[in-house]
mmCIF file of C-alpha atoms and ligand atoms in Angstrom:
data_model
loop_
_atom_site.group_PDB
_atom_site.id
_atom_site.type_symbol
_atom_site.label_atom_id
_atom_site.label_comp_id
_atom_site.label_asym_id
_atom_site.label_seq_id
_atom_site.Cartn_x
_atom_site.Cartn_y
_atom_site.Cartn_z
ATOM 1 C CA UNK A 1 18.300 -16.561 -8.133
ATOM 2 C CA UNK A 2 18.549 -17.516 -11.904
ATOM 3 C CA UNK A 3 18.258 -15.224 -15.033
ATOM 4 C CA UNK A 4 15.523 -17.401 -16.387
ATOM 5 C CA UNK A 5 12.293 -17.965 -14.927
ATOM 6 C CA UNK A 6 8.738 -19.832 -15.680
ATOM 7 C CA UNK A 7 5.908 -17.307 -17.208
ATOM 8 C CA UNK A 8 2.687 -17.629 -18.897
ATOM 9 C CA UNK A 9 3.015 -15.622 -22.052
ATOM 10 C CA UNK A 10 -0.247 -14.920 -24.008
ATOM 11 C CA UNK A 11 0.770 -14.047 -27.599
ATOM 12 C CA UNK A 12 -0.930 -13.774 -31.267
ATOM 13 C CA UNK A 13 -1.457 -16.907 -32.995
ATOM 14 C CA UNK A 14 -2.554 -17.180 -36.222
ATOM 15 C CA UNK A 15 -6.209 -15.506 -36.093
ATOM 16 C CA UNK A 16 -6.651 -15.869 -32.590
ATOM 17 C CA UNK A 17 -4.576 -15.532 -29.301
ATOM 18 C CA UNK A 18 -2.523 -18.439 -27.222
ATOM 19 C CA UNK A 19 -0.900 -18.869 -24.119
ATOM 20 C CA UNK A 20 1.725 -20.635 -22.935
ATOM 21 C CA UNK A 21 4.256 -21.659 -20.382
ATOM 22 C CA UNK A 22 7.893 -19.963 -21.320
ATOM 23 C CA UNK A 23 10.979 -19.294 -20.485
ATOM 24 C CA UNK A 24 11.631 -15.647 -19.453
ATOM 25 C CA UNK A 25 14.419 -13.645 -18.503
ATOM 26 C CA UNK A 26 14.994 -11.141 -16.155
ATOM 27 C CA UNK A 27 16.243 -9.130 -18.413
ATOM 28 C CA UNK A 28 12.585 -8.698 -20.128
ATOM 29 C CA UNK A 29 10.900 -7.518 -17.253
ATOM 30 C CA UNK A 30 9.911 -3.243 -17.264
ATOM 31 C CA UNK A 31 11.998 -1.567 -15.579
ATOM 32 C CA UNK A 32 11.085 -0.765 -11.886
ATOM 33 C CA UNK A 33 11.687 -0.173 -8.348
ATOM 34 C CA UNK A 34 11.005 -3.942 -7.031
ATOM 35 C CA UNK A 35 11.965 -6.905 -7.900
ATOM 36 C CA UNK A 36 9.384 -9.892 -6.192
ATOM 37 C CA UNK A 37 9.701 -13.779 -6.245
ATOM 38 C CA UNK A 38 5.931 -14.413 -6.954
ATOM 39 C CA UNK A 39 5.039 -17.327 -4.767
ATOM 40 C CA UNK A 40 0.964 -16.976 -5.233
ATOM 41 C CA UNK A 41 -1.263 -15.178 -7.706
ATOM 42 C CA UNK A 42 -5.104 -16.113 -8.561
ATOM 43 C CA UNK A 43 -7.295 -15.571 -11.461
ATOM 44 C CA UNK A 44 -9.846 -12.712 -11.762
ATOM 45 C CA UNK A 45 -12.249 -12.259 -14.579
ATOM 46 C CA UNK A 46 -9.848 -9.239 -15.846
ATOM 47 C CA UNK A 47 -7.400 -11.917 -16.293
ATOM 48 C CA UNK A 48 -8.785 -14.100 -18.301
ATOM 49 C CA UNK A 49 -9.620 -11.237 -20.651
ATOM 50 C CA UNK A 50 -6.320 -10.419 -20.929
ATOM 51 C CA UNK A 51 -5.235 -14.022 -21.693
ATOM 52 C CA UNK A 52 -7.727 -13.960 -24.852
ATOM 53 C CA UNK A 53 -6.382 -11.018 -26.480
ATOM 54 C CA UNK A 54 -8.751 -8.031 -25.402
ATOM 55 C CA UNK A 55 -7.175 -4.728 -26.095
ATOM 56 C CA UNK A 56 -9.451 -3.158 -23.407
ATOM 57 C CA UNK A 57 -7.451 -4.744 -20.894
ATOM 58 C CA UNK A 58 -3.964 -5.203 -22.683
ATOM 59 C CA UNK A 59 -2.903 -3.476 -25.732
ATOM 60 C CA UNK A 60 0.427 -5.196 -26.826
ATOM 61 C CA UNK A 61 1.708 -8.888 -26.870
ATOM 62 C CA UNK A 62 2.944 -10.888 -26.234
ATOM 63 C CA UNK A 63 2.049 -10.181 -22.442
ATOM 64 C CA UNK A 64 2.320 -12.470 -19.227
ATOM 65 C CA UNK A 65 -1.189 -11.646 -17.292
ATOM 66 C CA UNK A 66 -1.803 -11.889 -13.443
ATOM 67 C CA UNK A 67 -2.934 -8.552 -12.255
ATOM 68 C CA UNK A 68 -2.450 -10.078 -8.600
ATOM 69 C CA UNK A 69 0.726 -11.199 -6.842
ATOM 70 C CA UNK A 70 2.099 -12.411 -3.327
ATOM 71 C CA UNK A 71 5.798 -13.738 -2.556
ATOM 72 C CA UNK A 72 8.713 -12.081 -0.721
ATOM 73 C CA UNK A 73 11.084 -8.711 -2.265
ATOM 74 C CA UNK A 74 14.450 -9.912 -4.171
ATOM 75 C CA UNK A 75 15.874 -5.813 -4.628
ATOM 76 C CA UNK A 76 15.006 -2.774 -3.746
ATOM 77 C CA UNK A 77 16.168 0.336 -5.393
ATOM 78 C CA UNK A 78 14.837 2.753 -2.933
ATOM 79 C CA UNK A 79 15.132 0.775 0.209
ATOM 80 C CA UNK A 80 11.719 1.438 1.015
ATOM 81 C CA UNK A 81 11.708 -3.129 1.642
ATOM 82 C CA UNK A 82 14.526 -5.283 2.904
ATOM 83 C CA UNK A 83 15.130 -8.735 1.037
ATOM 84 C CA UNK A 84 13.004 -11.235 2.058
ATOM 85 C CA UNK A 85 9.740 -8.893 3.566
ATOM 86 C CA UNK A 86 6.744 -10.317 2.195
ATOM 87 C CA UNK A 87 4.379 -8.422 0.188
ATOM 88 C CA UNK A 88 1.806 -7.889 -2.171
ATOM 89 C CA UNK A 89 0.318 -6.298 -5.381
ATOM 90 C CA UNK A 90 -2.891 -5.859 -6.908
ATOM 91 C CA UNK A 91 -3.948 -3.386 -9.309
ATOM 92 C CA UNK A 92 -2.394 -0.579 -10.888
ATOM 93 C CA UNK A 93 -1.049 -1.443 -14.092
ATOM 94 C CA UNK A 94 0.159 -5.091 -12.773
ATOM 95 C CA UNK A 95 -0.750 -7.835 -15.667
ATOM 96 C CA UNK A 96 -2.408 -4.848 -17.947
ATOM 97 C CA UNK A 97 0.307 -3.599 -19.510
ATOM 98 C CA UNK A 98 2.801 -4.816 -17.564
ATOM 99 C CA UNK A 99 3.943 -8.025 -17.052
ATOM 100 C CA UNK A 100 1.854 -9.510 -14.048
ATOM 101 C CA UNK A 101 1.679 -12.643 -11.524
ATOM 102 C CA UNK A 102 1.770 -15.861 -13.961
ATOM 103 C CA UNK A 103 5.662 -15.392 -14.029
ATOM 104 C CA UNK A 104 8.078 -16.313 -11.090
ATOM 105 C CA UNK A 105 9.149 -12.693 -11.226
ATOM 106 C CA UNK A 106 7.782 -9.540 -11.479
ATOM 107 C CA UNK A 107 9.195 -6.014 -11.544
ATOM 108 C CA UNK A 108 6.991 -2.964 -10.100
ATOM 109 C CA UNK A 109 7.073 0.999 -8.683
ATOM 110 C CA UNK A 110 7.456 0.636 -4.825
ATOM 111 C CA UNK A 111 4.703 2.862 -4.677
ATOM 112 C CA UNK A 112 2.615 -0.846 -5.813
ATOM 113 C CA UNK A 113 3.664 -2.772 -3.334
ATOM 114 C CA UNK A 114 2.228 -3.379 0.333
ATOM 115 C CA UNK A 115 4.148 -5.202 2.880
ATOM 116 C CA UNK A 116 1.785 -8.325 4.252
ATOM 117 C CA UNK A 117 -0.361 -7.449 6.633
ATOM 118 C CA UNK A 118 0.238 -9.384 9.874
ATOM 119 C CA UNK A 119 -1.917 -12.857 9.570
ATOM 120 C CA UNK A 120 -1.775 -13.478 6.085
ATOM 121 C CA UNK A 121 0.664 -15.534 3.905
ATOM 122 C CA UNK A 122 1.031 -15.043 0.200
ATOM 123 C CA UNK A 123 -1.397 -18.265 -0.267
ATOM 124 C CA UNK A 124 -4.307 -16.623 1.662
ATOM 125 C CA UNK A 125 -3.758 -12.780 0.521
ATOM 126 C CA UNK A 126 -4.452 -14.541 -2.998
ATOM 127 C CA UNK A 127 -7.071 -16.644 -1.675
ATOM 128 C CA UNK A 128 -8.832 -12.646 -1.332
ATOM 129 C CA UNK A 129 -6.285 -11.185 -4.326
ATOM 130 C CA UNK A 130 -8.372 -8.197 -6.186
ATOM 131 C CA UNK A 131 -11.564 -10.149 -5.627
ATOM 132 C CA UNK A 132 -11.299 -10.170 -1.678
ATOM 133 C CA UNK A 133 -9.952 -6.352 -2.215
ATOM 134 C CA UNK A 134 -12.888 -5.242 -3.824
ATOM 135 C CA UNK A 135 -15.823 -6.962 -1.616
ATOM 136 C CA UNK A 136 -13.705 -5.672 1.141
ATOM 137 C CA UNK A 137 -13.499 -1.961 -0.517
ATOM 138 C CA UNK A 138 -17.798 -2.659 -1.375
ATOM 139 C CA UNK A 139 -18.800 -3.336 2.201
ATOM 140 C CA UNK A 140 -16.544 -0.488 3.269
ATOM 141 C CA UNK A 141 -18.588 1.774 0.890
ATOM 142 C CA UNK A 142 -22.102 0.677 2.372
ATOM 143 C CA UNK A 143 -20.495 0.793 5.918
ATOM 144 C CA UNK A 144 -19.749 4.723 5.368
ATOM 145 C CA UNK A 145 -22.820 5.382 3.546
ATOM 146 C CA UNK A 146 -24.362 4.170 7.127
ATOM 147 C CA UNK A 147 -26.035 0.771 6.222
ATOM 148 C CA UNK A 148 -25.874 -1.109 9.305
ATOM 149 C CA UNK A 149 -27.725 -5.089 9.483
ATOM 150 C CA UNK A 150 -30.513 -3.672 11.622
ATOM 151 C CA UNK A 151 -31.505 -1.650 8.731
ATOM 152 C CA UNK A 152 -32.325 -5.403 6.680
ATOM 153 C CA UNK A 153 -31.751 -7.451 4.259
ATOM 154 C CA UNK A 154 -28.651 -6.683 2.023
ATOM 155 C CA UNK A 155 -28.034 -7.905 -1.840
ATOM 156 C CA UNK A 156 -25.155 -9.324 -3.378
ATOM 157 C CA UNK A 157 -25.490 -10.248 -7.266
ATOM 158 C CA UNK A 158 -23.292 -12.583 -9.312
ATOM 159 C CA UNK A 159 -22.609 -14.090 -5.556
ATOM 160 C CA UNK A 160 -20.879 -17.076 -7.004
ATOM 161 C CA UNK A 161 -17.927 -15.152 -8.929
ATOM 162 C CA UNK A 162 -14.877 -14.194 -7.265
ATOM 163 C CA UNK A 163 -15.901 -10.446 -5.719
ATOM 164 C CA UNK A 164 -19.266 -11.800 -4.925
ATOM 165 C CA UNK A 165 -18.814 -14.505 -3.121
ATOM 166 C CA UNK A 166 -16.596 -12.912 -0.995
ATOM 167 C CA UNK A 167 -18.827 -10.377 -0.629
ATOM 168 C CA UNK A 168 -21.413 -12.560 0.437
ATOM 169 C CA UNK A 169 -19.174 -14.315 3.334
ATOM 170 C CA UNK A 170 -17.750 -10.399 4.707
ATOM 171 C CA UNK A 171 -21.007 -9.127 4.818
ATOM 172 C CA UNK A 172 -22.697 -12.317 6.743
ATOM 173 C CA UNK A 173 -19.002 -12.586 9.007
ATOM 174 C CA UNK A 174 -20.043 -8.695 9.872
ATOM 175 C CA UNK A 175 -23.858 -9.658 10.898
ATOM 176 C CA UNK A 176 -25.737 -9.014 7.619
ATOM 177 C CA UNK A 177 -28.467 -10.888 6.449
ATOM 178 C CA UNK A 178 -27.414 -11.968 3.160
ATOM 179 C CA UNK A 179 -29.444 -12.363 0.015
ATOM 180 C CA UNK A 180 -27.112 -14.264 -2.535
ATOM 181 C CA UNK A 181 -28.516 -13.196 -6.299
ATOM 182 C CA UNK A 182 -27.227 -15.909 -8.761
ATOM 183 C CA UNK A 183 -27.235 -17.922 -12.034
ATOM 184 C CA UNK A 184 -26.310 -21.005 -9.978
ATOM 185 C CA UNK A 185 -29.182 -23.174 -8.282
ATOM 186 C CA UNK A 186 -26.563 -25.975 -7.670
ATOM 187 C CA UNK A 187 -24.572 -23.839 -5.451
ATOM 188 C CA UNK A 188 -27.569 -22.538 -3.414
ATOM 189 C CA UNK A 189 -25.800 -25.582 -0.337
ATOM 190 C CA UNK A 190 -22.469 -23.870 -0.617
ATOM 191 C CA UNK A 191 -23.981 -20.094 -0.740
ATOM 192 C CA UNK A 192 -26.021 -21.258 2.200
ATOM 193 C CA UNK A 193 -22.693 -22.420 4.120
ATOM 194 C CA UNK A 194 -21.076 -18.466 3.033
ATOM 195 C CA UNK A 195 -23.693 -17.394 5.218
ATOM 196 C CA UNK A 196 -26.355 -16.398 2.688
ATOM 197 C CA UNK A 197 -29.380 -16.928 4.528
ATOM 198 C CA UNK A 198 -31.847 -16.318 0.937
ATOM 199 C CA UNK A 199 -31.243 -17.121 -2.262
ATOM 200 C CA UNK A 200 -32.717 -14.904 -5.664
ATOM 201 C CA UNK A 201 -32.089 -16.665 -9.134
ATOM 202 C CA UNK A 202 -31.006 -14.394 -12.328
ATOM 203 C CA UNK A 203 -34.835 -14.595 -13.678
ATOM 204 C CA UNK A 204 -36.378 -12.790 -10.250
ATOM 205 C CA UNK A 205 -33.151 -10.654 -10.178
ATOM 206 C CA UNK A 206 -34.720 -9.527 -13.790
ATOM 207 C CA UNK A 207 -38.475 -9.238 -12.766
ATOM 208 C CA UNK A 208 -40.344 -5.826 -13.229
ATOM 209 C CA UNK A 209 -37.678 -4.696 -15.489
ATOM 210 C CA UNK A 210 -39.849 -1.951 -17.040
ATOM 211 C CA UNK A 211 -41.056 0.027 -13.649
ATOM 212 C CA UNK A 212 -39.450 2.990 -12.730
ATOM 213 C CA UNK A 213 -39.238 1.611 -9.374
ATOM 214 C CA UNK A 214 -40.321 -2.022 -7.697
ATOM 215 C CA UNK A 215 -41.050 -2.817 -4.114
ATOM 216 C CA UNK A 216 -38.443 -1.670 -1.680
ATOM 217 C CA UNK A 217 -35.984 -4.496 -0.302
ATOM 218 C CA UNK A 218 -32.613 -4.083 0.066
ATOM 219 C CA UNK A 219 -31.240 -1.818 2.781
ATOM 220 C CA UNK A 220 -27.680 -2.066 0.839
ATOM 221 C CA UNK A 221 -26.493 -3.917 -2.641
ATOM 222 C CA UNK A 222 -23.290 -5.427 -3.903
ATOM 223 C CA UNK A 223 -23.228 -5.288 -7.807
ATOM 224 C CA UNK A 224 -21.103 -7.316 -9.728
ATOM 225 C CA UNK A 225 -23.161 -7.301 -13.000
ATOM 226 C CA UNK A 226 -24.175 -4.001 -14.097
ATOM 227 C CA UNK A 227 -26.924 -3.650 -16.570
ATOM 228 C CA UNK A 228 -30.743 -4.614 -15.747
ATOM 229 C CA UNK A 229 -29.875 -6.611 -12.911
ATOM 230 C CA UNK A 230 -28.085 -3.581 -11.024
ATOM 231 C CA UNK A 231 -30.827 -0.989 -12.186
ATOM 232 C CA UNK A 232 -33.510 -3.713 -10.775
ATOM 233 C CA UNK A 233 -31.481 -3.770 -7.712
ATOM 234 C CA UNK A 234 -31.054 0.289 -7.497
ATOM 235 C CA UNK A 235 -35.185 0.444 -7.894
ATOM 236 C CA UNK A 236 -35.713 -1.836 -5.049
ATOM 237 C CA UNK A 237 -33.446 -0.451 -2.852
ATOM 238 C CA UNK A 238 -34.892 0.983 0.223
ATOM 239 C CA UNK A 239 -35.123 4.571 1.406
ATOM 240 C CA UNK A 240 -32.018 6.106 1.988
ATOM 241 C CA UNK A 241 -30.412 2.723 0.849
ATOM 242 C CA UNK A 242 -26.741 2.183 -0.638
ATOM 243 C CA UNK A 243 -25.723 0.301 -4.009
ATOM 244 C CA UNK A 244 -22.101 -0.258 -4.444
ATOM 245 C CA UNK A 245 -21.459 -1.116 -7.982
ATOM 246 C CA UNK A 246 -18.001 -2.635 -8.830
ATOM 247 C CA UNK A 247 -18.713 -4.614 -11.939
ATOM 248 C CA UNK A 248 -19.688 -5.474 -15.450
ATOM 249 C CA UNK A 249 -20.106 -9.304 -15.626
ATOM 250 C CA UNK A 250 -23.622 -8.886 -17.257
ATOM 251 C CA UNK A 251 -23.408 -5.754 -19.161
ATOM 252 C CA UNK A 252 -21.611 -1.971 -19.108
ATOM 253 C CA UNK A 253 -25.633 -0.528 -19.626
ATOM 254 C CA UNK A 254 -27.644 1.589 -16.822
ATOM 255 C CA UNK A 255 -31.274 1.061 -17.843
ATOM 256 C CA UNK A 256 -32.537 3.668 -15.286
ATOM 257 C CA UNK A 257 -34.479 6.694 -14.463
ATOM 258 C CA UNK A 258 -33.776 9.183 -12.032
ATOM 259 C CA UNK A 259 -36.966 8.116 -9.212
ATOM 260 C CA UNK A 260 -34.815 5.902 -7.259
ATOM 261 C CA UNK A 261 -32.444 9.004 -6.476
ATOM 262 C CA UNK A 262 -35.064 11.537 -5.767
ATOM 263 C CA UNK A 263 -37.943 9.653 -4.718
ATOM 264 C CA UNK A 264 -35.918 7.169 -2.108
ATOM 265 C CA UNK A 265 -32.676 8.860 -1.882
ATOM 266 C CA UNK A 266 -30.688 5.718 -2.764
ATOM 267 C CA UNK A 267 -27.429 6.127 -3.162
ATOM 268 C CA UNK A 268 -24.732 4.696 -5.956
ATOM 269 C CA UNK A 269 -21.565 4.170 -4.830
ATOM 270 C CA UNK A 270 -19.179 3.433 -7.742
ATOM 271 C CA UNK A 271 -16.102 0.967 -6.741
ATOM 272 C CA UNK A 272 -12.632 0.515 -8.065
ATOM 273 C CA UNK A 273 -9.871 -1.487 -6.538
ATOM 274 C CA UNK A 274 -7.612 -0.755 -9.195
ATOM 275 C CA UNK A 275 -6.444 2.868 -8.814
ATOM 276 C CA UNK A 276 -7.188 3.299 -4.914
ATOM 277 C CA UNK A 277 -4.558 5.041 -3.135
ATOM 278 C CA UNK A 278 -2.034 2.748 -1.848
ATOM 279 C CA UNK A 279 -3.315 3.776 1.801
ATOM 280 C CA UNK A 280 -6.635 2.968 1.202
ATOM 281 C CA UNK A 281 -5.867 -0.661 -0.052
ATOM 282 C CA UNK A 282 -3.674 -1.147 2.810
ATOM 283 C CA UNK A 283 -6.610 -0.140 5.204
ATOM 284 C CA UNK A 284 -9.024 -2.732 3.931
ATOM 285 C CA UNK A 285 -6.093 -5.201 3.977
ATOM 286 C CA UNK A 286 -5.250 -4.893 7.205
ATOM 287 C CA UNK A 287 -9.329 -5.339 7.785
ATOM 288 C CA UNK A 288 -9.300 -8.339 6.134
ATOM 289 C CA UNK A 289 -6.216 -9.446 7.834
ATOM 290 C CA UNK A 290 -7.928 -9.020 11.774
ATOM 291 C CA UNK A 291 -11.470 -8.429 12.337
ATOM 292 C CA UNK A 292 -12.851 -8.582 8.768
ATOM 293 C CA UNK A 293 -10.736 -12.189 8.651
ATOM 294 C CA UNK A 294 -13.685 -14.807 7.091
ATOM 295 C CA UNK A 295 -14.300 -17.955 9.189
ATOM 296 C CA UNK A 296 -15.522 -20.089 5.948
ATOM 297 C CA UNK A 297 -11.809 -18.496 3.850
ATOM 298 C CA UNK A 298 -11.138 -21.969 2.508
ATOM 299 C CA UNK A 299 -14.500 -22.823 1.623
ATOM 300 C CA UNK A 300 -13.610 -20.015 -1.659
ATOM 301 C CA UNK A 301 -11.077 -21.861 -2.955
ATOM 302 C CA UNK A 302 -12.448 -23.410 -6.140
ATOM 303 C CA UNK A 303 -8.814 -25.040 -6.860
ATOM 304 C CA UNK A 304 -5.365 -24.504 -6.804
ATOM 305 C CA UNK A 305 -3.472 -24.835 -9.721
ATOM 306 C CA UNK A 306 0.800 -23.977 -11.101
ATOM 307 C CA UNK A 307 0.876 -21.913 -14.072
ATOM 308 C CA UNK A 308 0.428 -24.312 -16.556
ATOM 309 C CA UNK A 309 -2.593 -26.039 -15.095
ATOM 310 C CA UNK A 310 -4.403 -22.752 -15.073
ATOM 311 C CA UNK A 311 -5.000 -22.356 -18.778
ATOM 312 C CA UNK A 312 -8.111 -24.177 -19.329
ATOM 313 C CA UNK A 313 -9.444 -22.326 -16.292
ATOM 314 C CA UNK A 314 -9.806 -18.939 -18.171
ATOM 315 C CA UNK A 315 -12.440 -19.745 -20.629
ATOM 316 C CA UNK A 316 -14.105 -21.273 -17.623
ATOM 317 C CA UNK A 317 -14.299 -17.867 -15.800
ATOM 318 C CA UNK A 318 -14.957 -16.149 -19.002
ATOM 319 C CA UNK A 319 -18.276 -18.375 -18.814
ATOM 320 C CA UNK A 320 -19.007 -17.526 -15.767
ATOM 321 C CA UNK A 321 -18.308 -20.426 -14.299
ATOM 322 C CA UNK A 322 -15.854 -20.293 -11.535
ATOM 323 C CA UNK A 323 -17.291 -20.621 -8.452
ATOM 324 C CA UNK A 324 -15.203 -18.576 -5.818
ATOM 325 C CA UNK A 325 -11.199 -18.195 -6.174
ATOM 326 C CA UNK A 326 -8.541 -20.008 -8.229
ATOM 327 C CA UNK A 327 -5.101 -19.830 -6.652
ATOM 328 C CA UNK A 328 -1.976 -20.182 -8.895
ATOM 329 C CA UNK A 329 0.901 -21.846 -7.270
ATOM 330 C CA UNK A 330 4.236 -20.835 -8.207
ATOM 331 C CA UNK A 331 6.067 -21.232 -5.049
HETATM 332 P P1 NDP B 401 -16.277 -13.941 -11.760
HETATM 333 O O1 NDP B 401 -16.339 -14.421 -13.152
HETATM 334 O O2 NDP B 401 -15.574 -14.727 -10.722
HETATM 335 O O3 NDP B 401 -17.781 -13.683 -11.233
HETATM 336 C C1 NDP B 401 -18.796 -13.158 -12.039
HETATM 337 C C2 NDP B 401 -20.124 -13.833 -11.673
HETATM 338 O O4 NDP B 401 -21.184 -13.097 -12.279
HETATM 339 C C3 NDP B 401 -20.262 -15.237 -12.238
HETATM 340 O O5 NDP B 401 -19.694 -16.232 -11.431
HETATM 341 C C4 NDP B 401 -21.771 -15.381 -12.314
HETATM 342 O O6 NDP B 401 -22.253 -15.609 -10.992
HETATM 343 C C5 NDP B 401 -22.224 -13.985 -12.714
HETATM 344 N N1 NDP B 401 -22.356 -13.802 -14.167
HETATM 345 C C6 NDP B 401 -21.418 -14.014 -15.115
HETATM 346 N N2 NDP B 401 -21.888 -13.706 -16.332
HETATM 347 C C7 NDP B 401 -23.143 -13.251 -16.153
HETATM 348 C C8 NDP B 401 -24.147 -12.769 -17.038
HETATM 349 N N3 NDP B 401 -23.947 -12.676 -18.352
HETATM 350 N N4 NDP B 401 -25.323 -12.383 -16.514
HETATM 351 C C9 NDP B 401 -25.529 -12.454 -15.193
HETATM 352 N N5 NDP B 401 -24.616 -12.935 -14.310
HETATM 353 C C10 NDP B 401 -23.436 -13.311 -14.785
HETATM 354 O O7 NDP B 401 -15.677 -12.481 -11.837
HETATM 355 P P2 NDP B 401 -15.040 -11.557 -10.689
HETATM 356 O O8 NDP B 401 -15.696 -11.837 -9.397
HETATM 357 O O9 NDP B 401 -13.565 -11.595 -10.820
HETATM 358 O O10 NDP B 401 -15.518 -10.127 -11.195
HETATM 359 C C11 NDP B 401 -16.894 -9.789 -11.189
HETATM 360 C C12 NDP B 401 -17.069 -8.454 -11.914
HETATM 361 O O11 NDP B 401 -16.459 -7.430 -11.137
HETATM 362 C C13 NDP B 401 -16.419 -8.405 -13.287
HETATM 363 O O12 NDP B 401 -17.214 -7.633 -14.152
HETATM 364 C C14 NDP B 401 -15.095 -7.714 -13.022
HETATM 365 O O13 NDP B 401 -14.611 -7.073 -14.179
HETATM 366 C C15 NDP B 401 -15.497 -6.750 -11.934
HETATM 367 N N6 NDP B 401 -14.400 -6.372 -11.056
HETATM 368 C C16 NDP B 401 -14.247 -5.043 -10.792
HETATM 369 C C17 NDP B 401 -13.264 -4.618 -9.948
HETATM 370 C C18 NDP B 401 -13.164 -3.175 -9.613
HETATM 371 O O14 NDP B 401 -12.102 -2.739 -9.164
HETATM 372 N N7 NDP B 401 -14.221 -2.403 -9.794
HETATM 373 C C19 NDP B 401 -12.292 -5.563 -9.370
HETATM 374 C C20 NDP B 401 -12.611 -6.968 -9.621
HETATM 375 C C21 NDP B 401 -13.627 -7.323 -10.476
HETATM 376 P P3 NDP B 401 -23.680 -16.315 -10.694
HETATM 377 O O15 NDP B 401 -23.750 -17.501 -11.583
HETATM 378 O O16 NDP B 401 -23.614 -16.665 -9.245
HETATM 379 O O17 NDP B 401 -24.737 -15.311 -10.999
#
């Protein structure tokens, strides 16, 4: 082990913001519990806000981002892991405020970290990362609300990003019929191969905008967009339906009356993969580890990159145009 390691560092630069491969010590990381050789990380949407400067997300730079992380314990102050046990992190304050998965090191509460489940090395429990964790923590919300695929077809918007195109393989893996909602008519083949088995563009995910509610369809939802497309989605939800909502890509708005609620009895299931209990992460881990495991896994990789090849890719996912995961190798 060296005192100097490889990090992204995203830092003010003249008006703007600018990341770039440094030199780091470990003498800069937070102080913590756990000290992890990243090996893996991947990029989520959250990421590549954080990388641009938004104070939302991180409020003082210079800041290395990454709020996901794989790769094996180096210390342990409370001997909760042994050297060498592979683990993970996503979530918590990892890449926010604290310095997160595009370094080689990282430093982190025990309470953070999950030993591997059995079946998964670092490179796949990125390939899911906080995108895999939240379809996984989205299905398990419809599952408990009692949506089952004999009840019909089931809705999964921005089902090209990261959460939703996981989504979209769990939920067909698990026996759903699948209707992919996206932006993307080139990648209707590749949804298709997921196990979508109908595809709804952005324009007929819009239609009807101004009813109170439209024709019933989905027996459950995955929402990665918010705004009109997740209130169109909540008014053509079924009776006694389930919408789990877990993101913001299109807009933070609720355009929405109450009829959906008392007229059908939908339900709105609000998601967050961030703050979960450690337990409960480690539950739909070990799900996605053994019988929630995705045949079609490496057909979501949209590229592997090392830290400094993955620069370019955060406008990209800023424009919503990442198709599936990006890994970031720093074995
Ligand atoms: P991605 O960028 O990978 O996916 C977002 C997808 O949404 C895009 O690929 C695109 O898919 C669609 N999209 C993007 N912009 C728009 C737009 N303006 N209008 C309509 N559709 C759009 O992001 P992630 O999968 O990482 O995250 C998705 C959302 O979920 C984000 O808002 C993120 O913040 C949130 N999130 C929440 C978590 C939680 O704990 N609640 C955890 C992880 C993510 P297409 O072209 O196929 O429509």
């Amino acid at each position: 082990m060296t005192d100097t390691f490889n990090a992204l560092q995203t830092a003010e630069e003249g008006d703007g913001f600018a990341t770039r491969l440094v030199q780091r010590s470990l003498d800069d990381l937070p102080p913590g519990d756990v000290l992890i050789r990243v090996q893996w990380s991947s990029l989520n949407y959250k990421d590549a806000l954080s990388a641009s400067g938004n104070r939302g997300v991180t409020r003082n730079y210079p800041h290395t981002p990454g709020i996901d992380a794989a790769g094996v314990v180096v210390t342990d102050s409370t001997d909760t892991f042994a050297e060498g046990t592979p683990v993970l992190v996503t979530g918590y304050d990892l890449g926010m405020n604290t310095a997160g998965g595009y370094g080689e090191y990282i430093r982190v509460p025990a309470g953070w970290v999950l030993k591997l489940p059995g079946g998964l090395d670092a490179r796949v429990a990125m390939l899911h990362g906080t995108a895999g964790l939240t379809a996984g923590l989205c299905v398990q919300a419809l599952l408990d609300a009692g949506v089952t695929p004999a009840d019909g077809e089931v809705l999964v918007t921005g089902a090209t990003g990261g959460v939703g195109s996981f989504a979209v393989a769990l939920l067909a893996h698990l026996g759903f019929q699948v209707v992919a909602g996206s932006g993307k008519a080139e990648a209707a083949d590749w949804l298709t191969q997921l196990g979508a088995t109908a595809l709804i563009d952005r324009e007929a995910m819009l239609a009807g905008a101004s009813k109170p509610v439209l024709k019933p369809r989905w027996a459950g939802v995955v929402d990665t967009l918010g705004g009109e497309p997740l209130a169109n989605a909540v008014k053509s939800t079924s009776y006694g339906g389930a919408v789990a909502c877990c993101g913001l890509a299109a807009s933070t708005d609720l355009p929405l009356t109450v009829f959906p609620f008392i007229l059908r009895n939908v339900r709105l299931l609000g998601v967050d993969s961030v703050e979960q209990p450690l337990a409960t992460k480690a539950a739909v881990w070990e799900r996605l580890a053994t019988d929630w495991r995705i045949p079609v896994l490496e057909s979501l990789c949209a590229a592997e990159t090392d830290l400094a090849g993955l620069v370019p890719w955060f406008d990209t996912i800023l424009q919503g145009g990442v198709r599936g995961r990006v890994l970031v190798n720093l074995a």
